[in-house]
Amino acid sequence: QKEVEQNSGPLSVPEGAIASLNCTYSDRGSQSFFWYRQYSGKSPELIMFIYSNGDKEDGRFTAQLNKASQYVSLLIRDSQPSDSATYLCAAHITDQAGTALIFGKGTTLSVSS
Amino acid sequence: GAVVSQHPSWVICKSGTSVKIECRSLDFQATTMFWYRQFPKQSLMLMATSNEGSKATYEQGVEKDKFLINHASLTLSTLTVTSAHPEDSSFYICSARASHSSNQPQHFGDGTRLSIL
């Protein structure tokens, strides 16, 4: 069973702090990884994707990938109340249909003002 | 760019009714579309993968005769929930990808909240 694991949280940080979200995956063959943000009752929206080991930065967001440890993380700097949402980590897997995204259960982030 | 439109956004209907949900890629051609289902406080569960012009491939445990998927063009996929029952009530979300490459992200529609009475 190919899985993506996340701590469900909630993760609570004060406004302006760094929020660190973590994710592990079981399929060593996964090559690309995605972070989505989902507000309650809404569909996910893409924040970042990464497929090379190391860090990838985009504005206040930094994704980190360590394939040897099968670990992906998302750092949010200068957290804002509007960042409060559920963050979904996803990994591409290959099955009989081709490639598809497998999602973790999500980490709920709460940023207090 | 990369806008995916899903319709309807909310459906309430009686048990036994069949419901069709449409997923359209508005500004790109989607070679592959995906259908997910999400129950409250749960993660997205992949139901099926649909490549344009071919039959959808369903995940284990998903009944293909109950959840009919048609991907007749590069911009439209439909999911029909046949003879829906209360246990089918869920949030159904489609996503689309512009190429077969796994490095390309999927873009999600706004979802359809299905309530079966």
Coordinates of N, CA and C in Angstrom, one line a residue:
Chain A
Q1 N 0.8 -1.2 0.0 CA 0.0 0.0 0.0 C 0.9 1.2 0.0
K2 N 0.7 2.0 -1.1 CA 1.5 3.3 -1.1 C 0.8 4.4 -0.4
E3 N 1.6 5.0 0.6 CA 1.0 5.9 1.5 C 1.8 7.2 1.6
V4 N 1.0 8.2 2.0 CA 1.6 9.5 2.4 C 1.1 9.8 3.8
E5 N 2.1 10.1 4.7 CA 1.7 10.3 6.1 C 2.0 11.8 6.5
Q6 N 1.0 12.3 7.2 CA 1.2 13.7 7.7 C 0.6 13.7 9.1
N7 N 1.2 14.6 10.0 CA 0.7 14.8 11.3 C -0.6 15.7 11.1
S8 N -1.7 15.2 11.6 CA -3.0 15.9 11.4 C -3.1 17.2 12.1
G9 N -2.2 17.4 13.1 CA -2.3 18.7 13.9 C -3.5 18.7 14.8
P10 N -4.0 19.9 15.2 CA -3.7 21.2 14.6 C -2.3 21.7 15.0
L11 N -1.7 22.4 14.0 CA -0.4 23.1 14.3 C -0.8 24.6 14.5
S12 N -0.5 25.1 15.7 CA -0.8 26.5 16.0 C 0.5 27.3 16.1
V13 N 0.5 28.4 15.4 CA 1.7 29.3 15.4 C 1.1 30.7 15.5
P14 N 1.9 31.6 16.1 CA 1.5 33.0 16.2 C 1.8 33.7 14.9
E15 N 1.1 34.8 14.6 CA 1.4 35.5 13.4 C 2.8 36.0 13.3
G16 N 3.4 35.8 12.1 CA 4.8 36.2 11.9 C 5.8 35.1 12.2
A17 N 5.4 34.0 12.8 CA 6.3 32.9 13.0 C 6.4 32.0 11.8
I18 N 7.4 31.1 11.9 CA 7.6 30.1 10.8 C 6.7 28.8 11.2
A19 N 6.0 28.4 10.2 CA 5.2 27.2 10.3 C 5.9 26.1 9.6
S20 N 6.1 24.9 10.2 CA 6.8 23.8 9.6 C 5.9 22.6 9.4
L21 N 5.7 22.2 8.2 CA 4.7 21.1 8.0 C 5.5 19.9 7.4
N22 N 5.3 18.7 7.9 CA 6.1 17.6 7.5 C 5.3 16.5 6.9
C23 N 6.0 15.7 6.1 CA 5.3 14.6 5.3 C 6.3 13.5 5.0
T24 N 5.9 12.3 5.1 CA 6.7 11.1 4.7 C 5.9 10.3 3.7
Y25 N 6.6 9.6 2.8 CA 6.0 8.8 1.8 C 6.6 7.4 1.7
S26 N 5.8 6.4 1.3 CA 6.3 5.1 1.4 C 6.8 4.6 0.1
D27 N 6.4 5.2 -1.1 CA 6.8 4.6 -2.4 C 8.2 5.3 -2.8
R28 N 9.2 4.4 -2.7 CA 10.5 5.0 -3.0 C 10.7 5.4 -4.5
G29 N 9.7 4.9 -5.3 CA 9.8 5.3 -6.7 C 9.1 6.6 -7.0
S30 N 8.5 7.2 -6.0 CA 7.9 8.6 -6.2 C 9.0 9.6 -6.6
Q31 N 8.7 10.4 -7.6 CA 9.7 11.3 -8.1 C 9.3 12.8 -7.9
S32 N 8.0 13.0 -7.8 CA 7.5 14.4 -7.7 C 6.5 14.5 -6.5
F33 N 6.6 15.7 -5.9 CA 5.8 15.9 -4.7 C 5.2 17.3 -4.7
F34 N 4.0 17.4 -4.1 CA 3.2 18.6 -4.2 C 2.7 19.0 -2.9
W35 N 2.6 20.3 -2.7 CA 1.9 20.8 -1.5 C 0.6 21.6 -2.0
Y36 N -0.5 21.2 -1.4 CA -1.7 21.9 -1.7 C -2.3 22.5 -0.4
R37 N -3.0 23.6 -0.6 CA -3.7 24.2 0.6 C -5.2 24.0 0.3
Q38 N -5.9 23.6 1.4 CA -7.4 23.5 1.2 C -8.1 24.2 2.4
Y39 N -8.9 25.2 2.0 CA -9.7 25.8 3.0 C -11.0 25.0 3.2
S40 N -11.6 25.1 4.3 CA -12.7 24.3 4.7 C -13.8 24.4 3.6
G41 N -14.3 23.3 3.1 CA -15.4 23.3 2.2 C -15.0 23.7 0.7
K42 N -13.7 23.9 0.5 CA -13.2 24.2 -0.8 C -12.3 23.1 -1.3
S43 N -12.0 23.2 -2.6 CA -11.1 22.2 -3.2 C -9.6 22.7 -3.0
P44 N -8.7 21.8 -3.2 CA -7.3 22.1 -3.0 C -6.7 23.0 -4.0
E45 N -5.8 23.9 -3.6 CA -5.1 24.8 -4.6 C -3.6 24.5 -4.4
L46 N -2.9 24.5 -5.5 CA -1.5 24.1 -5.6 C -0.7 25.3 -5.0
I47 N 0.2 24.9 -4.1 CA 1.2 25.9 -3.5 C 2.5 25.8 -4.2
M48 N 3.0 24.5 -4.2 CA 4.4 24.3 -4.7 C 4.5 22.9 -5.1
F49 N 5.5 22.6 -6.0 CA 5.8 21.2 -6.3 C 7.4 21.1 -6.3
I50 N 7.9 20.0 -6.0 CA 9.3 19.8 -6.0 C 9.7 18.4 -6.4
Y51 N 10.7 18.2 -7.1 CA 11.2 16.9 -7.5 C 12.7 16.7 -7.4
S52 N 13.4 17.7 -7.0 CA 14.8 17.5 -6.8 C 15.1 17.6 -5.3
N53 N 16.1 16.8 -4.9 CA 16.5 16.9 -3.5 C 17.0 18.3 -3.1
G54 N 16.7 18.7 -1.9 CA 17.1 20.1 -1.5 C 15.9 21.0 -1.3
D55 N 16.2 22.3 -1.4 CA 15.1 23.3 -1.1 C 14.7 24.0 -2.3
K56 N 13.4 24.3 -2.3 CA 12.8 25.2 -3.4 C 12.0 26.3 -2.8
E57 N 12.4 27.5 -3.1 CA 11.7 28.6 -2.4 C 10.8 29.4 -3.4
D58 N 9.7 29.8 -2.9 CA 8.7 30.6 -3.7 C 8.1 31.6 -2.7
G59 N 8.6 32.8 -2.7 CA 8.0 33.8 -1.8 C 8.2 33.4 -0.3
R60 N 7.1 33.3 0.4 CA 7.2 32.9 1.8 C 7.3 31.4 2.0
F61 N 7.1 30.7 1.0 CA 7.1 29.2 1.1 C 8.4 28.6 0.6
T62 N 8.9 27.6 1.4 CA 10.0 26.8 1.0 C 9.6 25.3 1.1
A63 N 9.8 24.6 0.0 CA 9.6 23.1 0.1 C 11.0 22.5 0.2
Q64 N 11.0 21.4 1.0 CA 12.3 20.7 1.2 C 12.0 19.2 0.9
L65 N 13.0 18.6 0.1 CA 12.8 17.2 -0.2 C 14.1 16.4 0.1
N66 N 13.9 15.3 0.8 CA 15.0 14.4 1.1 C 14.6 13.0 0.6
K67 N 15.0 12.6 -0.5 CA 14.5 11.3 -1.1 C 15.1 10.1 -0.3
A68 N 16.3 10.3 0.2 CA 16.9 9.2 1.0 C 16.1 8.9 2.2
S69 N 15.5 9.9 2.8 CA 14.7 9.7 4.0 C 13.2 9.7 3.7
Q70 N 12.9 9.8 2.4 CA 11.5 9.8 2.0 C 10.7 10.8 2.8
Y71 N 11.2 12.0 2.8 CA 10.6 13.1 3.6 C 10.5 14.4 2.8
V72 N 9.3 15.0 3.0 CA 9.1 16.3 2.3 C 8.6 17.2 3.4
S73 N 9.0 18.5 3.3 CA 8.4 19.5 4.2 C 8.1 20.8 3.5
L74 N 7.3 21.5 4.2 CA 6.9 22.9 3.7 C 7.1 23.9 4.9
L75 N 7.9 24.9 4.6 CA 8.0 26.0 5.6 C 7.3 27.2 5.1
I76 N 6.6 27.8 6.0 CA 5.9 29.0 5.7 C 6.4 30.1 6.6
R77 N 7.1 31.1 6.0 CA 7.7 32.2 6.8 C 6.7 33.3 7.0
D78 N 6.9 34.1 8.1 CA 6.0 35.2 8.3 C 4.5 34.8 8.2
S79 N 4.2 33.8 8.9 CA 2.8 33.2 8.8 C 1.7 34.3 9.1
Q80 N 0.7 34.2 8.3 CA -0.4 35.2 8.4 C -1.7 34.4 8.7
P81 N -2.6 35.1 9.4 CA -3.9 34.4 9.7 C -4.6 33.8 8.4
S82 N -4.4 34.4 7.3 CA -4.9 33.9 6.0 C -4.3 32.6 5.6
D83 N -3.2 32.2 6.2 CA -2.6 30.9 5.9 C -3.2 29.8 6.7
S84 N -4.1 30.1 7.6 CA -4.8 29.1 8.3 C -5.7 28.2 7.4
A85 N -5.4 27.0 7.3 CA -6.0 26.1 6.3 C -5.5 24.6 6.6
T86 N -5.9 23.7 5.8 CA -5.4 22.3 5.9 C -4.4 22.2 4.7
Y87 N -3.2 21.7 5.0 CA -2.2 21.6 4.0 C -2.0 20.1 3.6
L88 N -2.2 19.8 2.4 CA -2.1 18.5 1.9 C -0.8 18.2 1.2
C89 N -0.1 17.2 1.6 CA 1.1 16.7 0.9 C 0.7 15.6 -0.1
A90 N 1.2 15.6 -1.3 CA 0.9 14.6 -2.2 C 2.1 14.1 -3.0
A91 N 2.1 12.8 -3.3 CA 3.3 12.2 -4.0 C 2.7 11.5 -5.2
H92 N 3.5 11.6 -6.3 CA 3.1 10.9 -7.5 C 3.5 9.4 -7.4
I93 N 2.5 8.6 -7.6 CA 2.8 7.1 -7.7 C 2.5 6.6 -9.0
T94 N 3.0 5.4 -9.4 CA 2.7 4.8 -10.6 C 1.9 3.5 -10.3
D95 N 0.7 3.4 -10.9 CA 0.0 2.2 -10.7 C -0.5 1.7 -12.1
Q96 N -1.5 0.9 -12.1 CA -1.9 0.3 -13.4 C -2.5 1.3 -14.4
A97 N -2.9 2.5 -13.8 CA -3.5 3.5 -14.7 C -2.5 4.5 -15.2
G98 N -1.3 4.4 -14.7 CA -0.2 5.3 -15.1 C 0.2 6.0 -13.8
T99 N 0.2 7.3 -13.8 CA 0.7 8.1 -12.6 C -0.5 8.8 -12.0
A100 N -0.5 8.9 -10.7 CA -1.6 9.6 -10.0 C -1.0 10.1 -8.7
L101 N -1.7 11.1 -8.2 CA -1.4 11.7 -6.9 C -2.0 10.9 -5.8
I102 N -1.2 10.6 -4.8 CA -1.7 10.1 -3.5 C -1.5 11.2 -2.5
F103 N -2.6 11.4 -1.7 CA -2.6 12.5 -0.8 C -2.5 12.0 0.7
G104 N -1.8 12.8 1.5 CA -1.8 12.6 2.9 C -3.2 13.1 3.4
K105 N -3.4 12.9 4.7 CA -4.7 13.3 5.3 C -4.7 14.8 5.6
G106 N -3.5 15.4 5.5 CA -3.5 16.9 5.7 C -3.1 17.3 7.1
T107 N -2.5 18.4 7.2 CA -2.2 19.0 8.5 C -2.9 20.3 8.6
T108 N -3.7 20.5 9.7 CA -4.4 21.7 9.9 C -3.5 22.8 10.6
L109 N -3.4 23.9 9.9 CA -2.6 25.0 10.5 C -3.5 26.1 10.9
S110 N -3.2 26.6 12.1 CA -3.9 27.7 12.7 C -2.9 28.8 13.0
V111 N -3.1 30.0 12.4 CA -2.2 31.1 12.7 C -3.0 32.2 13.4
S112 N -2.6 32.5 14.6 CA -3.3 33.4 15.5 C -2.7 34.8 15.4
S113 N -3.6 35.8 15.3 CA -3.1 37.2 15.2 C -2.9 37.8 16.6
Chain B
G1 N -3.8 31.1 -15.5 CA -4.0 29.9 -16.3 C -4.3 28.7 -15.6
A2 N -4.5 27.6 -16.3 CA -4.8 26.3 -15.7 C -6.1 26.3 -14.8
V3 N -7.2 26.7 -15.4 CA -8.4 26.8 -14.7 C -9.3 25.5 -15.0
V4 N -9.8 24.9 -14.0 CA -10.6 23.8 -14.1 C -12.0 24.1 -13.5
S5 N -13.0 23.9 -14.3 CA -14.4 24.3 -13.9 C -15.1 23.0 -13.6
Q6 N -15.8 22.9 -12.5 CA -16.6 21.8 -12.1 C -18.1 22.2 -11.9
H7 N -19.0 21.4 -12.4 CA -20.4 21.8 -12.3 C -21.3 20.5 -12.1
P8 N -22.3 20.5 -11.3 CA -22.7 21.6 -10.4 C -21.8 21.7 -9.1
S9 N -21.9 22.7 -8.4 CA -21.2 22.8 -7.2 C -21.9 22.2 -6.0
W10 N -23.2 22.0 -6.1 CA -23.9 21.4 -5.0 C -25.2 20.7 -5.6
V11 N -25.4 19.4 -5.1 CA -26.5 18.7 -5.6 C -27.2 18.0 -4.4
I12 N -28.5 18.2 -4.3 CA -29.3 17.5 -3.3 C -30.3 16.7 -4.1
C13 N -30.4 15.4 -3.9 CA -31.4 14.6 -4.6 C -31.8 13.4 -3.8
K14 N -32.9 12.7 -4.3 CA -33.4 11.6 -3.6 C -32.6 10.3 -3.9
S15 N -32.7 9.4 -3.0 CA -32.0 8.1 -3.2 C -32.6 7.4 -4.4
G16 N -31.7 6.8 -5.2 CA -32.0 6.2 -6.4 C -31.8 7.0 -7.7
T17 N -31.6 8.3 -7.5 CA -31.4 9.2 -8.6 C -29.9 9.0 -9.1
S18 N -29.8 9.2 -10.4 CA -28.4 9.3 -11.0 C -28.0 10.7 -11.2
V19 N -26.8 11.0 -10.8 CA -26.3 12.4 -10.8 C -25.0 12.5 -11.7
K20 N -25.0 13.5 -12.6 CA -23.9 13.7 -13.5 C -23.1 14.9 -13.1
I21 N -21.8 14.8 -13.0 CA -20.9 15.9 -12.6 C -20.0 16.1 -13.8
E22 N -19.8 17.4 -14.2 CA -18.9 17.8 -15.3 C -17.7 18.4 -14.8
C23 N -16.6 18.1 -15.5 CA -15.3 18.7 -15.2 C -14.7 19.2 -16.5
R24 N -14.4 20.5 -16.6 CA -13.9 21.1 -17.8 C -12.6 21.8 -17.5
S25 N -11.6 21.6 -18.4 CA -10.4 22.4 -18.4 C -10.7 23.6 -19.3
L26 N -10.6 24.8 -18.8 CA -11.0 26.0 -19.6 C -10.0 26.6 -20.5
D27 N -8.7 26.5 -20.0 CA -7.7 27.2 -20.8 C -6.5 26.3 -21.1
F28 N -6.7 25.0 -21.0 CA -5.7 24.0 -21.5 C -6.3 22.7 -21.8
Q29 N -5.6 21.9 -22.5 CA -6.1 20.6 -22.9 C -5.6 19.5 -21.9
A30 N -6.5 18.8 -21.3 CA -6.2 17.9 -20.2 C -6.1 16.5 -20.8
T31 N -4.9 16.0 -20.9 CA -4.7 14.6 -21.4 C -5.2 13.6 -20.4
T32 N -5.1 14.0 -19.1 CA -5.5 13.1 -18.0 C -6.3 13.9 -17.0
M33 N -7.4 13.3 -16.6 CA -8.3 13.8 -15.6 C -8.5 12.8 -14.5
F34 N -8.6 13.3 -13.3 CA -8.7 12.4 -12.1 C -10.0 12.8 -11.3
W35 N -10.6 11.8 -10.8 CA -11.8 12.0 -9.9 C -11.4 11.5 -8.5
Y36 N -11.7 12.4 -7.5 CA -11.5 12.1 -6.1 C -12.8 12.3 -5.3
R37 N -12.8 11.6 -4.2 CA -13.9 11.8 -3.3 C -13.3 12.1 -1.9
Q38 N -13.9 13.0 -1.2 CA -13.4 13.4 0.1 C -14.6 13.4 1.1
F39 N -14.5 12.6 2.1 CA -15.5 12.6 3.2 C -15.0 13.6 4.3
P40 N -15.9 14.1 5.1 CA -15.5 15.1 6.1 C -14.3 14.7 7.0
K41 N -13.4 15.6 7.1 CA -12.2 15.5 7.9 C -11.3 14.3 7.4
Q42 N -11.5 13.9 6.1 CA -10.7 12.8 5.6 C -9.9 13.4 4.4
S43 N -8.9 12.6 4.0 CA -8.1 13.1 2.8 C -8.8 12.8 1.5
L44 N -8.3 13.3 0.5 CA -8.8 13.0 -0.9 C -8.5 11.6 -1.2
M45 N -9.5 10.9 -1.7 CA -9.3 9.5 -2.1 C -9.5 9.4 -3.6
L46 N -8.4 8.9 -4.3 CA -8.5 8.8 -5.7 C -9.5 7.7 -6.1
M47 N -10.5 8.1 -7.0 CA -11.4 7.1 -7.4 C -11.0 6.5 -8.7
A48 N -10.6 7.3 -9.7 CA -10.3 6.8 -11.0 C -9.5 7.8 -11.8
T49 N -8.7 7.3 -12.7 CA -7.9 8.1 -13.6 C -8.4 7.9 -15.0
S50 N -8.6 9.0 -15.7 CA -9.2 9.0 -17.0 C -8.3 9.7 -18.0
N51 N -7.9 8.9 -19.1 CA -7.1 9.5 -20.2 C -8.1 9.7 -21.4
E52 N -7.9 10.8 -22.0 CA -8.8 11.2 -23.1 C -8.9 10.1 -24.2
G53 N -10.1 9.7 -24.5 CA -10.3 8.7 -25.6 C -10.2 7.2 -25.1
S54 N -9.9 7.0 -23.9 CA -9.8 5.6 -23.4 C -10.6 5.4 -22.2
K55 N -10.8 4.2 -21.8 CA -11.6 3.9 -20.6 C -10.9 4.3 -19.4
A56 N -11.7 4.7 -18.4 CA -11.1 5.1 -17.1 C -10.6 3.9 -16.4
T57 N -9.5 4.1 -15.6 CA -9.0 3.1 -14.7 C -9.4 3.4 -13.3
Y58 N -10.0 2.4 -12.7 CA -10.6 2.7 -11.3 C -9.7 2.1 -10.2
E59 N -9.6 2.8 -9.1 CA -8.9 2.3 -8.0 C -9.6 1.1 -7.3
Q60 N -8.9 0.4 -6.6 CA -9.4 -0.8 -5.9 C -10.6 -0.4 -5.0
G61 N -11.7 -1.1 -5.1 CA -12.8 -0.8 -4.2 C -13.8 0.2 -4.8
V62 N -13.5 0.8 -5.9 CA -14.4 1.7 -6.6 C -15.2 1.0 -7.7
E63 N -16.5 1.0 -7.6 CA -17.3 0.2 -8.5 C -17.5 1.0 -9.8
K64 N -17.0 0.4 -10.9 CA -17.0 1.1 -12.2 C -18.4 1.2 -12.7
D65 N -19.3 0.3 -12.4 CA -20.6 0.3 -12.9 C -21.5 1.3 -12.1
K66 N -21.0 1.7 -11.0 CA -21.7 2.7 -10.2 C -21.3 4.1 -10.5
F67 N -20.0 4.3 -10.7 CA -19.4 5.6 -11.0 C -18.9 5.5 -12.4
L68 N -19.7 6.0 -13.3 CA -19.4 6.0 -14.8 C -18.6 7.2 -15.1
I69 N -17.5 7.0 -15.8 CA -16.6 8.1 -16.2 C -16.5 8.2 -17.7
N70 N -16.7 9.4 -18.2 CA -16.5 9.5 -19.7 C -15.6 10.7 -19.9
H71 N -14.5 10.5 -20.7 CA -13.6 11.5 -21.0 C -13.5 11.6 -22.5
A72 N -14.5 12.2 -23.1 CA -14.7 12.2 -24.6 C -13.8 13.2 -25.3
S73 N -13.4 14.2 -24.6 CA -12.6 15.3 -25.3 C -11.5 15.7 -24.3
L74 N -10.6 16.5 -24.9 CA -9.4 16.9 -24.1 C -9.8 18.0 -23.1
T75 N -11.0 18.4 -23.1 CA -11.4 19.5 -22.1 C -12.6 19.1 -21.3
L76 N -13.1 17.9 -21.4 CA -14.3 17.5 -20.6 C -14.3 16.1 -20.2
S77 N -14.5 15.9 -18.9 CA -14.7 14.6 -18.3 C -16.0 14.6 -17.5
T78 N -16.8 13.6 -17.5 CA -18.0 13.5 -16.6 C -17.9 12.3 -15.7
L79 N -18.5 12.5 -14.6 CA -18.7 11.4 -13.6 C -20.1 11.3 -13.3
T80 N -20.7 10.1 -13.6 CA -22.1 9.9 -13.3 C -22.2 8.9 -12.1
V81 N -22.8 9.3 -11.0 CA -23.1 8.5 -9.9 C -24.5 7.8 -10.1
T82 N -24.5 6.6 -10.4 CA -25.8 5.9 -10.8 C -26.5 5.4 -9.6
S83 N -27.8 5.5 -9.6 CA -28.6 5.0 -8.4 C -28.0 5.4 -7.1
A84 N -27.8 6.7 -6.9 CA -27.1 7.2 -5.7 C -27.9 6.9 -4.4
H85 N -27.1 6.6 -3.4 CA -27.7 6.3 -2.1 C -27.0 7.2 -1.0
P86 N -27.6 7.3 0.1 CA -27.1 8.2 1.2 C -25.6 8.0 1.4
E87 N -25.1 6.8 1.4 CA -23.7 6.6 1.6 C -22.8 7.1 0.5
D88 N -23.4 7.5 -0.6 CA -22.6 8.2 -1.7 C -22.4 9.7 -1.5
S89 N -23.1 10.2 -0.4 CA -23.0 11.6 -0.1 C -21.5 11.9 0.2
S90 N -21.0 12.9 -0.5 CA -19.6 13.2 -0.3 C -19.2 14.5 -1.1
F91 N -18.0 14.9 -1.0 CA -17.4 16.0 -1.8 C -16.6 15.3 -2.9
Y92 N -17.1 15.5 -4.1 CA -16.4 14.9 -5.3 C -15.6 16.1 -6.0
I93 N -14.4 15.8 -6.2 CA -13.5 16.8 -6.8 C -12.8 16.2 -8.0
C94 N -12.7 16.9 -9.1 CA -12.0 16.5 -10.3 C -10.7 17.3 -10.4
S95 N -9.7 16.7 -11.0 CA -8.5 17.5 -11.3 C -8.0 17.1 -12.7
A96 N -7.2 18.0 -13.3 CA -6.8 17.8 -14.7 C -5.3 18.1 -14.8
R97 N -4.7 17.4 -15.7 CA -3.2 17.6 -15.9 C -3.0 17.7 -17.4
A98 N -2.2 18.6 -17.8 CA -2.0 19.0 -19.2 C -1.2 18.0 -19.9
S99 N -0.4 17.1 -19.2 CA 0.4 16.2 -20.0 C 0.5 14.9 -19.2
H100 N 1.1 13.9 -19.8 CA 1.3 12.6 -19.2 C 2.4 12.6 -18.2
S101 N 3.2 13.7 -18.2 CA 4.3 13.8 -17.3 C 3.9 13.9 -15.9
S102 N 4.5 13.0 -15.0 CA 4.2 13.0 -13.6 C 4.8 14.3 -12.9
N103 N 5.7 15.0 -13.6 CA 6.2 16.2 -13.0 C 5.3 17.4 -13.1
Q104 N 4.3 17.3 -13.9 CA 3.4 18.4 -14.0 C 2.3 18.3 -13.0
P105 N 1.9 19.5 -12.4 CA 0.9 19.4 -11.3 C -0.5 19.2 -11.8
Q106 N -1.3 18.7 -11.0 CA -2.8 18.6 -11.2 C -3.4 19.9 -10.8
H107 N -4.4 20.3 -11.5 CA -5.2 21.5 -11.1 C -6.6 21.1 -10.8
F108 N -7.1 21.5 -9.7 CA -8.4 21.0 -9.2 C -9.6 21.9 -9.6
G109 N -10.7 21.3 -9.8 CA -12.0 22.0 -9.9 C -12.4 22.4 -8.5
D110 N -13.5 23.1 -8.4 CA -14.0 23.6 -7.1 C -14.8 22.6 -6.3
G111 N -15.0 21.4 -6.9 CA -15.7 20.4 -6.2 C -17.2 20.4 -6.3
T112 N -17.8 19.2 -6.1 CA -19.3 19.1 -6.1 C -19.7 18.4 -4.8
R113 N -20.5 19.1 -4.0 CA -21.0 18.5 -2.8 C -22.3 17.8 -3.1
L114 N -22.3 16.5 -2.9 CA -23.4 15.7 -3.2 C -24.1 15.2 -2.0
S115 N -25.4 15.5 -1.8 CA -26.1 15.0 -0.7 C -27.3 14.2 -1.2
I116 N -27.4 13.0 -0.7 CA -28.4 12.0 -1.1 C -29.3 11.8 0.1
L117 N -30.6 12.1 -0.1 CA -31.6 12.1 1.0 C -32.2 10.7 1.1

